[in-house]
Amino acid sequence: MAQASKKGKLPKSAVRSLAEYCGTIASESNDSAAEIFRRYLELMKKYEDFFFSKPWPEELGKPTIQDLDPSDEERRFLGEGKGYGERCDRFLVFCLRRSISLGGFDRECFEAKDEHFGGRPCLDCMVHDAMRLREDIALEDRYKRENEEKMKTTEPSDVTREMYEHYNLPDVVRKDKMRVVKLRFYDEVGFTAGKSCEVKNMYKCPYKEKSKRLVEDGRLAKIAWELVEYYDSHWNRSRIHFPLKNEEKWYHYDEPSVIDVTSYEDVMKATEDGRLLKILEERKKHEKETGSRY
């Protein structure tokens, strides 16, 4: 992509289109367009060594694979933020710089960068997973209560009887209890208790300074629970899944139980006494021999 020699100032076309964008988003916030525009300019000035460190491109081309990751310079800049507020300011400057060329300010590019780079850290935050789990558990509990009430009638239907039998199958009961344990595990290990979020963007996180802990603790909870699920699928027999002949050695259906997946206390104890580490070793051997990922 051709590079223009103008450096150290904002292209006039970008000033105009950025001001128009500020007018558009002002209607969605409590700030005026002038206040938003002034804040953008102040942040550009504050971080001018980064923002104006290279010439503006003639235009913004189609993003490449390399564009999906920050450069070393960008990573350093983003990583130097000392608190949540400063990290958000630096992220805004990073997105602005990536959305400006001599052709102007590209709103779609700016919002795409905000969504992509702001949302990536949230992949390890378990708040959304916990929210879905809470909804699923509540919905399933309601269905079971309704089914139990129907079973109390004089002549329950065949469908009601079939559903009652289904809800009481051993592996269904285990999975339902395991889902409750999973939610508690995310709540207490992943720091999700009492939390909800709709933004999926670390730099717009409703928990601000706590967002870093949500990501770090969420990552640990996610990794640990994946091992619990690996154990469950390879030690506890299923009605609907049957291993292939060449995979049978990795299934331990008739061996003594290692972890009680229906007990939060035992799952937590397994993370401390080494049992979960043994499951990790087994999974690594499985992956190395078969090339599978779990």
PDB file of C-alpha atoms in Angstrom:
ATOM      1  CA  MET A   1       0.000   0.000   0.000  1.00  0.00           C
ATOM      2  CA  ALA A   2       1.419   3.404  -0.944  1.00  0.00           C
ATOM      3  CA  GLN A   3       2.434   5.606   1.964  1.00  0.00           C
ATOM      4  CA  ALA A   4       2.005   9.382   1.930  1.00  0.00           C
ATOM      5  CA  SER A   5       4.762  11.596   3.348  1.00  0.00           C
ATOM      6  CA  LYS A   6       2.458  13.688   5.520  1.00  0.00           C
ATOM      7  CA  LYS A   7       3.228  12.927   9.146  1.00  0.00           C
ATOM      8  CA  GLY A   8       2.455  14.557  12.474  1.00  0.00           C
ATOM      9  CA  LYS A   9      -0.961  15.923  11.610  1.00  0.00           C
ATOM     10  CA  LEU A  10      -4.450  14.646  11.010  1.00  0.00           C
ATOM     11  CA  PRO A  11      -5.534  14.623   7.340  1.00  0.00           C
ATOM     12  CA  LYS A  12      -8.202  17.257   6.654  1.00  0.00           C
ATOM     13  CA  SER A  13     -10.498  14.646   5.178  1.00  0.00           C
ATOM     14  CA  ALA A  14     -10.218  12.645   8.406  1.00  0.00           C
ATOM     15  CA  VAL A  15     -11.017  15.709  10.535  1.00  0.00           C
ATOM     16  CA  ARG A  16     -14.200  16.229   8.582  1.00  0.00           C
ATOM     17  CA  SER A  17     -15.375  12.606   8.557  1.00  0.00           C
ATOM     18  CA  LEU A  18     -14.400  12.058  12.185  1.00  0.00           C
ATOM     19  CA  ALA A  19     -16.408  15.122  13.224  1.00  0.00           C
ATOM     20  CA  GLU A  20     -19.404  13.743  11.336  1.00  0.00           C
ATOM     21  CA  TYR A  21     -19.015  10.426  13.155  1.00  0.00           C
ATOM     22  CA  CYS A  22     -18.929  12.216  16.510  1.00  0.00           C
ATOM     23  CA  GLY A  23     -22.214  13.870  15.586  1.00  0.00           C
ATOM     24  CA  THR A  24     -23.742  10.493  14.830  1.00  0.00           C
ATOM     25  CA  ILE A  25     -22.725   8.809  18.083  1.00  0.00           C
ATOM     26  CA  ALA A  26     -23.556  11.889  20.178  1.00  0.00           C
ATOM     27  CA  SER A  27     -27.232  11.074  19.733  1.00  0.00           C
ATOM     28  CA  GLU A  28     -26.546   7.738  21.451  1.00  0.00           C
ATOM     29  CA  SER A  29     -24.702   9.204  24.450  1.00  0.00           C
ATOM     30  CA  ASN A  30     -24.939  11.953  27.049  1.00  0.00           C
ATOM     31  CA  ASP A  31     -22.050  13.895  25.501  1.00  0.00           C
ATOM     32  CA  SER A  32     -22.262  16.431  22.724  1.00  0.00           C
ATOM     33  CA  ALA A  33     -20.547  15.911  19.376  1.00  0.00           C
ATOM     34  CA  ALA A  34     -18.102  18.692  20.256  1.00  0.00           C
ATOM     35  CA  GLU A  35     -17.178  17.057  23.556  1.00  0.00           C
ATOM     36  CA  ILE A  36     -16.597  13.670  21.914  1.00  0.00           C
ATOM     37  CA  PHE A  37     -14.531  15.223  19.118  1.00  0.00           C
ATOM     38  CA  ARG A  38     -12.491  17.250  21.601  1.00  0.00           C
ATOM     39  CA  ARG A  39     -11.761  14.124  23.637  1.00  0.00           C
ATOM     40  CA  TYR A  40     -10.553  12.285  20.541  1.00  0.00           C
ATOM     41  CA  LEU A  41      -8.223  15.161  19.643  1.00  0.00           C
ATOM     42  CA  GLU A  42      -6.912  15.403  23.210  1.00  0.00           C
ATOM     43  CA  LEU A  43      -6.080  11.694  23.245  1.00  0.00           C
ATOM     44  CA  MET A  44      -4.334  11.970  19.870  1.00  0.00           C
ATOM     45  CA  LYS A  45      -2.240  14.789  21.299  1.00  0.00           C
ATOM     46  CA  LYS A  46      -1.571  12.955  24.577  1.00  0.00           C
ATOM     47  CA  TYR A  47      -0.286   9.885  22.740  1.00  0.00           C
ATOM     48  CA  GLU A  48       1.120  11.675  19.711  1.00  0.00           C
ATOM     49  CA  ASP A  49       4.395   9.745  19.790  1.00  0.00           C
ATOM     50  CA  PHE A  50       2.375   6.647  18.952  1.00  0.00           C
ATOM     51  CA  PHE A  51      -0.509   8.132  16.998  1.00  0.00           C
ATOM     52  CA  PHE A  52       1.650  10.152  14.589  1.00  0.00           C
ATOM     53  CA  SER A  53       4.608   7.759  14.521  1.00  0.00           C
ATOM     54  CA  LYS A  54       4.208   6.860  10.849  1.00  0.00           C
ATOM     55  CA  PRO A  55       2.798   8.442   7.678  1.00  0.00           C
ATOM     56  CA  TRP A  56      -0.869   7.985   6.851  1.00  0.00           C
ATOM     57  CA  PRO A  57      -1.644   5.475   4.098  1.00  0.00           C
ATOM     58  CA  GLU A  58      -3.260   6.747   0.931  1.00  0.00           C
ATOM     59  CA  GLU A  59      -6.284   4.607   1.724  1.00  0.00           C
ATOM     60  CA  LEU A  60      -7.316   1.739   3.941  1.00  0.00           C
ATOM     61  CA  GLY A  61      -7.026  -1.459   1.963  1.00  0.00           C
ATOM     62  CA  LYS A  62      -8.734  -4.735   2.715  1.00  0.00           C
ATOM     63  CA  PRO A  63      -7.432  -6.148   6.012  1.00  0.00           C
ATOM     64  CA  THR A  64      -4.819  -8.888   5.779  1.00  0.00           C
ATOM     65  CA  ILE A  65      -4.252 -11.783   8.162  1.00  0.00           C
ATOM     66  CA  GLN A  66      -1.467  -9.746   9.761  1.00  0.00           C
ATOM     67  CA  ASP A  67      -3.927  -6.927  10.444  1.00  0.00           C
ATOM     68  CA  LEU A  68      -5.913  -9.191  12.745  1.00  0.00           C
ATOM     69  CA  ASP A  69      -3.123  -9.014  15.329  1.00  0.00           C
ATOM     70  CA  PRO A  70      -1.493  -5.914  16.831  1.00  0.00           C
ATOM     71  CA  SER A  71       2.041  -5.155  15.687  1.00  0.00           C
ATOM     72  CA  ASP A  72       4.859  -5.212  18.249  1.00  0.00           C
ATOM     73  CA  GLU A  73       4.625  -1.417  18.470  1.00  0.00           C
ATOM     74  CA  GLU A  74       0.868  -1.546  19.012  1.00  0.00           C
ATOM     75  CA  ARG A  75       1.170  -4.335  21.570  1.00  0.00           C
ATOM     76  CA  ARG A  76       3.698  -2.322  23.572  1.00  0.00           C
ATOM     77  CA  PHE A  77       1.516   0.768  23.420  1.00  0.00           C
ATOM     78  CA  LEU A  78      -1.591  -1.092  24.583  1.00  0.00           C
ATOM     79  CA  GLY A  79       0.337  -2.898  27.301  1.00  0.00           C
ATOM     80  CA  GLU A  80       1.692   0.274  28.899  1.00  0.00           C
ATOM     81  CA  GLY A  81      -1.687   1.343  30.284  1.00  0.00           C
ATOM     82  CA  LYS A  82      -1.462   1.535  34.081  1.00  0.00           C
ATOM     83  CA  GLY A  83      -5.155   1.348  34.988  1.00  0.00           C
ATOM     84  CA  TYR A  84      -8.443   0.450  33.357  1.00  0.00           C
ATOM     85  CA  GLY A  85      -9.165   4.043  32.308  1.00  0.00           C
ATOM     86  CA  GLU A  86      -5.796   4.481  30.661  1.00  0.00           C
ATOM     87  CA  ARG A  87      -6.007   1.103  28.953  1.00  0.00           C
ATOM     88  CA  CYS A  88      -9.373   2.174  27.473  1.00  0.00           C
ATOM     89  CA  ASP A  89      -7.897   5.489  26.277  1.00  0.00           C
ATOM     90  CA  ARG A  90      -4.970   3.745  24.629  1.00  0.00           C
ATOM     91  CA  PHE A  91      -7.290   1.233  22.992  1.00  0.00           C
ATOM     92  CA  LEU A  92      -9.402   4.067  21.570  1.00  0.00           C
ATOM     93  CA  VAL A  93      -6.282   5.730  20.143  1.00  0.00           C
ATOM     94  CA  PHE A  94      -5.161   2.405  18.683  1.00  0.00           C
ATOM     95  CA  CYS A  95      -8.541   1.934  16.924  1.00  0.00           C
ATOM     96  CA  LEU A  96      -8.577   5.523  15.675  1.00  0.00           C
ATOM     97  CA  ARG A  97      -5.116   5.256  14.160  1.00  0.00           C
ATOM     98  CA  ARG A  98      -6.038   2.056  12.350  1.00  0.00           C
ATOM     99  CA  SER A  99      -9.151   3.719  10.882  1.00  0.00           C
ATOM    100  CA  ILE A 100      -7.596   6.847   9.354  1.00  0.00           C
ATOM    101  CA  SER A 101      -6.021   7.392   5.968  1.00  0.00           C
ATOM    102  CA  LEU A 102      -5.573  10.352   3.637  1.00  0.00           C
ATOM    103  CA  GLY A 103      -8.979   9.393   2.338  1.00  0.00           C
ATOM    104  CA  GLY A 104     -10.585  10.143   5.708  1.00  0.00           C
ATOM    105  CA  PHE A 105     -11.888   8.375   8.783  1.00  0.00           C
ATOM    106  CA  ASP A 106     -13.543   5.011   8.133  1.00  0.00           C
ATOM    107  CA  ARG A 107     -16.396   4.452  10.601  1.00  0.00           C
ATOM    108  CA  GLU A 108     -16.964   0.825   9.619  1.00  0.00           C
ATOM    109  CA  CYS A 109     -13.281   0.056  10.050  1.00  0.00           C
ATOM    110  CA  PHE A 110     -13.206   1.817  13.441  1.00  0.00           C
ATOM    111  CA  GLU A 111     -16.209  -0.084  14.774  1.00  0.00           C
ATOM    112  CA  ALA A 112     -14.875  -3.377  13.388  1.00  0.00           C
ATOM    113  CA  LYS A 113     -11.530  -2.828  15.114  1.00  0.00           C
ATOM    114  CA  ASP A 114     -13.313  -1.960  18.345  1.00  0.00           C
ATOM    115  CA  GLU A 115     -15.408  -5.125  18.161  1.00  0.00           C
ATOM    116  CA  HIS A 116     -12.580  -7.433  17.055  1.00  0.00           C
ATOM    117  CA  PHE A 117      -9.770  -6.301  19.335  1.00  0.00           C
ATOM    118  CA  GLY A 118     -12.041  -5.351  22.218  1.00  0.00           C
ATOM    119  CA  GLY A 119     -13.894  -8.643  22.115  1.00  0.00           C
ATOM    120  CA  ARG A 120     -10.961 -11.022  21.816  1.00  0.00           C
ATOM    121  CA  PRO A 121      -9.874 -10.809  25.485  1.00  0.00           C
ATOM    122  CA  CYS A 122     -13.463 -11.552  26.513  1.00  0.00           C
ATOM    123  CA  LEU A 123     -13.237 -15.037  25.002  1.00  0.00           C
ATOM    124  CA  ASP A 124     -11.644 -16.165  28.258  1.00  0.00           C
ATOM    125  CA  CYS A 125     -14.187 -14.384  30.441  1.00  0.00           C
ATOM    126  CA  MET A 126     -16.841 -16.837  31.629  1.00  0.00           C
ATOM    127  CA  VAL A 127     -19.578 -14.303  32.439  1.00  0.00           C
ATOM    128  CA  HIS A 128     -21.511 -14.993  29.224  1.00  0.00           C
ATOM    129  CA  ASP A 129     -21.123 -18.754  29.639  1.00  0.00           C
ATOM    130  CA  ALA A 130     -22.419 -18.494  33.212  1.00  0.00           C
ATOM    131  CA  MET A 131     -25.364 -16.382  32.050  1.00  0.00           C
ATOM    132  CA  ARG A 132     -26.354 -19.017  29.481  1.00  0.00           C
ATOM    133  CA  LEU A 133     -25.894 -21.795  32.020  1.00  0.00           C
ATOM    134  CA  ARG A 134     -28.173 -20.044  34.510  1.00  0.00           C
ATOM    135  CA  GLU A 135     -30.840 -19.685  31.838  1.00  0.00           C
ATOM    136  CA  ASP A 136     -30.485 -23.308  30.702  1.00  0.00           C
ATOM    137  CA  ILE A 137     -30.662 -24.670  34.237  1.00  0.00           C
ATOM    138  CA  ALA A 138     -33.709 -22.544  35.101  1.00  0.00           C
ATOM    139  CA  LEU A 139     -35.470 -23.591  31.881  1.00  0.00           C
ATOM    140  CA  GLU A 140     -34.692 -27.276  32.379  1.00  0.00           C
ATOM    141  CA  ASP A 141     -35.868 -27.107  36.008  1.00  0.00           C
ATOM    142  CA  ARG A 142     -39.138 -25.580  34.835  1.00  0.00           C
ATOM    143  CA  TYR A 143     -39.675 -28.321  32.247  1.00  0.00           C
ATOM    144  CA  LYS A 144     -39.010 -31.020  34.862  1.00  0.00           C
ATOM    145  CA  ARG A 145     -41.411 -29.426  37.361  1.00  0.00           C
ATOM    146  CA  GLU A 146     -44.096 -29.185  34.700  1.00  0.00           C
ATOM    147  CA  ASN A 147     -43.497 -32.825  33.755  1.00  0.00           C
ATOM    148  CA  GLU A 148     -43.748 -33.938  37.390  1.00  0.00           C
ATOM    149  CA  GLU A 149     -47.046 -32.092  37.777  1.00  0.00           C
ATOM    150  CA  LYS A 150     -48.422 -33.765  34.664  1.00  0.00           C
ATOM    151  CA  MET A 151     -47.332 -37.152  36.005  1.00  0.00           C
ATOM    152  CA  LYS A 152     -49.530 -36.570  39.062  1.00  0.00           C
ATOM    153  CA  THR A 153     -52.652 -36.406  36.920  1.00  0.00           C
ATOM    154  CA  THR A 154     -54.942 -39.422  36.614  1.00  0.00           C
ATOM    155  CA  GLU A 155     -53.877 -40.370  33.108  1.00  0.00           C
ATOM    156  CA  PRO A 156     -50.608 -38.733  31.989  1.00  0.00           C
ATOM    157  CA  SER A 157     -49.994 -38.863  28.257  1.00  0.00           C
ATOM    158  CA  ASP A 158     -47.465 -41.158  26.612  1.00  0.00           C
ATOM    159  CA  VAL A 159     -45.260 -38.140  25.851  1.00  0.00           C
ATOM    160  CA  THR A 160     -45.349 -37.114  29.515  1.00  0.00           C
ATOM    161  CA  ARG A 161     -44.371 -40.645  30.594  1.00  0.00           C
ATOM    162  CA  GLU A 162     -41.557 -40.790  28.044  1.00  0.00           C
ATOM    163  CA  MET A 163     -40.183 -37.430  29.180  1.00  0.00           C
ATOM    164  CA  TYR A 164     -40.383 -38.496  32.820  1.00  0.00           C
ATOM    165  CA  GLU A 165     -38.399 -41.629  32.004  1.00  0.00           C
ATOM    166  CA  HIS A 166     -35.897 -39.546  30.046  1.00  0.00           C
ATOM    167  CA  TYR A 167     -35.342 -37.058  32.882  1.00  0.00           C
ATOM    168  CA  ASN A 168     -34.629 -39.963  35.247  1.00  0.00           C
ATOM    169  CA  LEU A 169     -32.120 -41.838  33.088  1.00  0.00           C
ATOM    170  CA  PRO A 170     -28.789 -42.142  34.962  1.00  0.00           C
ATOM    171  CA  ASP A 171     -26.679 -40.263  32.416  1.00  0.00           C
ATOM    172  CA  VAL A 172     -29.319 -37.511  32.041  1.00  0.00           C
ATOM    173  CA  VAL A 173     -29.454 -37.075  35.821  1.00  0.00           C
ATOM    174  CA  ARG A 174     -25.643 -36.961  35.903  1.00  0.00           C
ATOM    175  CA  LYS A 175     -25.492 -34.348  33.133  1.00  0.00           C
ATOM    176  CA  ASP A 176     -28.114 -32.173  34.840  1.00  0.00           C
ATOM    177  CA  LYS A 177     -26.232 -32.283  38.148  1.00  0.00           C
ATOM    178  CA  MET A 178     -22.962 -31.686  36.337  1.00  0.00           C
ATOM    179  CA  ARG A 179     -24.409 -28.558  34.724  1.00  0.00           C
ATOM    180  CA  VAL A 180     -25.191 -27.161  38.186  1.00  0.00           C
ATOM    181  CA  VAL A 181     -21.642 -27.955  39.337  1.00  0.00           C
ATOM    182  CA  LYS A 182     -20.265 -26.243  36.236  1.00  0.00           C
ATOM    183  CA  LEU A 183     -22.186 -23.054  37.013  1.00  0.00           C
ATOM    184  CA  ARG A 184     -20.944 -23.001  40.590  1.00  0.00           C
ATOM    185  CA  PHE A 185     -17.403 -23.684  39.339  1.00  0.00           C
ATOM    186  CA  TYR A 186     -17.601 -20.701  36.948  1.00  0.00           C
ATOM    187  CA  ASP A 187     -19.177 -18.543  39.665  1.00  0.00           C
ATOM    188  CA  GLU A 188     -16.537 -19.271  42.291  1.00  0.00           C
ATOM    189  CA  VAL A 189     -13.419 -20.065  40.258  1.00  0.00           C
ATOM    190  CA  GLY A 190     -14.193 -17.897  37.229  1.00  0.00           C
ATOM    191  CA  PHE A 191     -15.407 -14.938  39.356  1.00  0.00           C
ATOM    192  CA  THR A 192     -18.819 -14.830  37.586  1.00  0.00           C
ATOM    193  CA  ALA A 193     -21.156 -14.944  40.599  1.00  0.00           C
ATOM    194  CA  GLY A 194     -23.832 -12.250  40.404  1.00  0.00           C
ATOM    195  CA  LYS A 195     -22.440 -10.824  37.159  1.00  0.00           C
ATOM    196  CA  SER A 196     -24.003 -10.202  33.764  1.00  0.00           C
ATOM    197  CA  CYS A 197     -22.752  -8.467  30.631  1.00  0.00           C
ATOM    198  CA  GLU A 198     -24.080  -7.650  27.168  1.00  0.00           C
ATOM    199  CA  VAL A 199     -21.170  -5.764  25.579  1.00  0.00           C
ATOM    200  CA  LYS A 200     -18.545  -8.500  25.027  1.00  0.00           C
ATOM    201  CA  ASN A 201     -15.821  -5.846  24.910  1.00  0.00           C
ATOM    202  CA  MET A 202     -13.109  -5.564  27.554  1.00  0.00           C
ATOM    203  CA  TYR A 203     -12.827  -1.803  27.015  1.00  0.00           C
ATOM    204  CA  LYS A 204     -16.543  -1.319  27.644  1.00  0.00           C
ATOM    205  CA  CYS A 205     -16.755  -3.836  30.462  1.00  0.00           C
ATOM    206  CA  PRO A 206     -19.335  -2.963  33.151  1.00  0.00           C
ATOM    207  CA  TYR A 207     -16.861  -4.271  35.744  1.00  0.00           C
ATOM    208  CA  LYS A 208     -14.005  -1.997  34.594  1.00  0.00           C
ATOM    209  CA  GLU A 209     -10.944  -2.725  36.777  1.00  0.00           C
ATOM    210  CA  LYS A 210     -12.282  -6.204  37.516  1.00  0.00           C
ATOM    211  CA  SER A 211     -12.271  -7.072  33.809  1.00  0.00           C
ATOM    212  CA  LYS A 212      -8.639  -8.249  33.976  1.00  0.00           C
ATOM    213  CA  ARG A 213      -9.418 -10.647  36.807  1.00  0.00           C
ATOM    214  CA  LEU A 214     -12.518 -11.892  34.975  1.00  0.00           C
ATOM    215  CA  VAL A 215     -10.332 -12.813  32.007  1.00  0.00           C
ATOM    216  CA  GLU A 216      -7.530 -14.368  34.064  1.00  0.00           C
ATOM    217  CA  ASP A 217      -9.796 -16.334  36.419  1.00  0.00           C
ATOM    218  CA  GLY A 218     -12.118 -17.217  33.554  1.00  0.00           C
ATOM    219  CA  ARG A 219      -9.223 -18.707  31.598  1.00  0.00           C
ATOM    220  CA  LEU A 220      -8.259 -20.919  34.540  1.00  0.00           C
ATOM    221  CA  ALA A 221     -11.868 -22.010  35.107  1.00  0.00           C
ATOM    222  CA  LYS A 222     -12.329 -22.763  31.404  1.00  0.00           C
ATOM    223  CA  ILE A 223      -9.159 -24.889  31.161  1.00  0.00           C
ATOM    224  CA  ALA A 224      -9.939 -26.805  34.361  1.00  0.00           C
ATOM    225  CA  TRP A 225     -13.550 -27.492  33.398  1.00  0.00           C
ATOM    226  CA  GLU A 226     -12.528 -28.753  29.968  1.00  0.00           C
ATOM    227  CA  LEU A 227     -10.512 -31.418  31.804  1.00  0.00           C
ATOM    228  CA  VAL A 228     -13.565 -32.313  33.909  1.00  0.00           C
ATOM    229  CA  GLU A 229     -15.611 -32.707  30.725  1.00  0.00           C
ATOM    230  CA  TYR A 230     -12.861 -34.768  29.109  1.00  0.00           C
ATOM    231  CA  TYR A 231     -12.873 -37.029  32.163  1.00  0.00           C
ATOM    232  CA  ASP A 232     -16.669 -37.335  32.116  1.00  0.00           C
ATOM    233  CA  SER A 233     -16.800 -38.298  28.445  1.00  0.00           C
ATOM    234  CA  HIS A 234     -14.005 -40.895  28.791  1.00  0.00           C
ATOM    235  CA  TRP A 235     -14.857 -42.467  32.165  1.00  0.00           C
ATOM    236  CA  ASN A 236     -18.660 -42.236  32.365  1.00  0.00           C
ATOM    237  CA  ARG A 237     -20.662 -44.320  29.934  1.00  0.00           C
ATOM    238  CA  SER A 238     -23.125 -42.592  27.590  1.00  0.00           C
ATOM    239  CA  ARG A 239     -26.342 -43.873  25.984  1.00  0.00           C
ATOM    240  CA  ILE A 240     -25.698 -42.002  22.763  1.00  0.00           C
ATOM    241  CA  HIS A 241     -21.926 -42.008  22.288  1.00  0.00           C
ATOM    242  CA  PHE A 242     -19.916 -45.110  21.474  1.00  0.00           C
ATOM    243  CA  PRO A 243     -16.160 -44.870  20.905  1.00  0.00           C
ATOM    244  CA  LEU A 244     -14.652 -46.104  17.658  1.00  0.00           C
ATOM    245  CA  LYS A 245     -12.701 -49.360  17.833  1.00  0.00           C
ATOM    246  CA  ASN A 246      -9.344 -47.621  17.465  1.00  0.00           C
ATOM    247  CA  GLU A 247     -10.281 -45.184  20.264  1.00  0.00           C
ATOM    248  CA  GLU A 248     -11.406 -47.700  22.864  1.00  0.00           C
ATOM    249  CA  LYS A 249      -8.110 -47.639  24.788  1.00  0.00           C
ATOM    250  CA  TRP A 250      -8.847 -44.033  25.796  1.00  0.00           C
ATOM    251  CA  TYR A 251     -12.191 -44.895  27.368  1.00  0.00           C
ATOM    252  CA  HIS A 252     -12.288 -46.205  30.941  1.00  0.00           C
ATOM    253  CA  TYR A 253     -15.947 -47.080  31.430  1.00  0.00           C
ATOM    254  CA  ASP A 254     -15.355 -50.136  33.596  1.00  0.00           C
ATOM    255  CA  GLU A 255     -12.577 -48.669  35.715  1.00  0.00           C
ATOM    256  CA  PRO A 256     -13.042 -47.158  39.192  1.00  0.00           C
ATOM    257  CA  SER A 257     -14.347 -43.593  39.253  1.00  0.00           C
ATOM    258  CA  VAL A 258     -11.718 -40.858  39.625  1.00  0.00           C
ATOM    259  CA  ILE A 259     -13.865 -37.735  40.052  1.00  0.00           C
ATOM    260  CA  ASP A 260     -17.485 -37.311  41.104  1.00  0.00           C
ATOM    261  CA  VAL A 261     -18.578 -34.799  38.456  1.00  0.00           C
ATOM    262  CA  THR A 262     -21.880 -34.247  40.276  1.00  0.00           C
ATOM    263  CA  SER A 263     -20.107 -32.903  43.376  1.00  0.00           C
ATOM    264  CA  TYR A 264     -18.642 -29.407  43.358  1.00  0.00           C
ATOM    265  CA  GLU A 265     -16.626 -30.231  46.475  1.00  0.00           C
ATOM    266  CA  ASP A 266     -15.017 -33.284  44.842  1.00  0.00           C
ATOM    267  CA  VAL A 267     -14.255 -31.413  41.614  1.00  0.00           C
ATOM    268  CA  MET A 268     -12.537 -28.683  43.641  1.00  0.00           C
ATOM    269  CA  LYS A 269     -10.640 -31.274  45.660  1.00  0.00           C
ATOM    270  CA  ALA A 270      -9.511 -32.928  42.409  1.00  0.00           C
ATOM    271  CA  THR A 271      -7.920 -29.642  41.318  1.00  0.00           C
ATOM    272  CA  GLU A 272      -5.875 -29.646  44.523  1.00  0.00           C
ATOM    273  CA  ASP A 273      -4.922 -33.288  45.114  1.00  0.00           C
ATOM    274  CA  GLY A 274      -3.517 -34.043  41.664  1.00  0.00           C
ATOM    275  CA  ARG A 275      -6.366 -36.049  40.181  1.00  0.00           C
ATOM    276  CA  LEU A 276      -7.123 -33.406  37.570  1.00  0.00           C
ATOM    277  CA  LEU A 277      -3.434 -33.257  36.629  1.00  0.00           C
ATOM    278  CA  LYS A 278      -3.546 -37.001  35.937  1.00  0.00           C
ATOM    279  CA  ILE A 279      -6.518 -36.407  33.612  1.00  0.00           C
ATOM    280  CA  LEU A 280      -4.474 -33.706  31.881  1.00  0.00           C
ATOM    281  CA  GLU A 281      -1.589 -36.144  31.362  1.00  0.00           C
ATOM    282  CA  GLU A 282      -3.997 -38.692  29.908  1.00  0.00           C
ATOM    283  CA  ARG A 283      -5.486 -36.124  27.534  1.00  0.00           C
ATOM    284  CA  LYS A 284      -2.024 -35.002  26.370  1.00  0.00           C
ATOM    285  CA  LYS A 285      -1.089 -38.611  25.568  1.00  0.00           C
ATOM    286  CA  HIS A 286      -4.396 -39.007  23.730  1.00  0.00           C
ATOM    287  CA  GLU A 287      -3.829 -35.866  21.687  1.00  0.00           C
ATOM    288  CA  LYS A 288      -0.222 -36.760  20.882  1.00  0.00           C
ATOM    289  CA  GLU A 289      -1.074 -40.265  19.706  1.00  0.00           C
ATOM    290  CA  THR A 290      -4.236 -39.454  17.748  1.00  0.00           C
ATOM    291  CA  GLY A 291      -3.728 -35.817  16.759  1.00  0.00           C
ATOM    292  CA  SER A 292      -7.148 -35.021  18.254  1.00  0.00           C
ATOM    293  CA  ARG A 293      -7.914 -31.793  20.136  1.00  0.00           C
ATOM    294  CA  TYR A 294     -10.448 -31.566  22.948  1.00  0.00           C
TER     295      TYR A 294
END
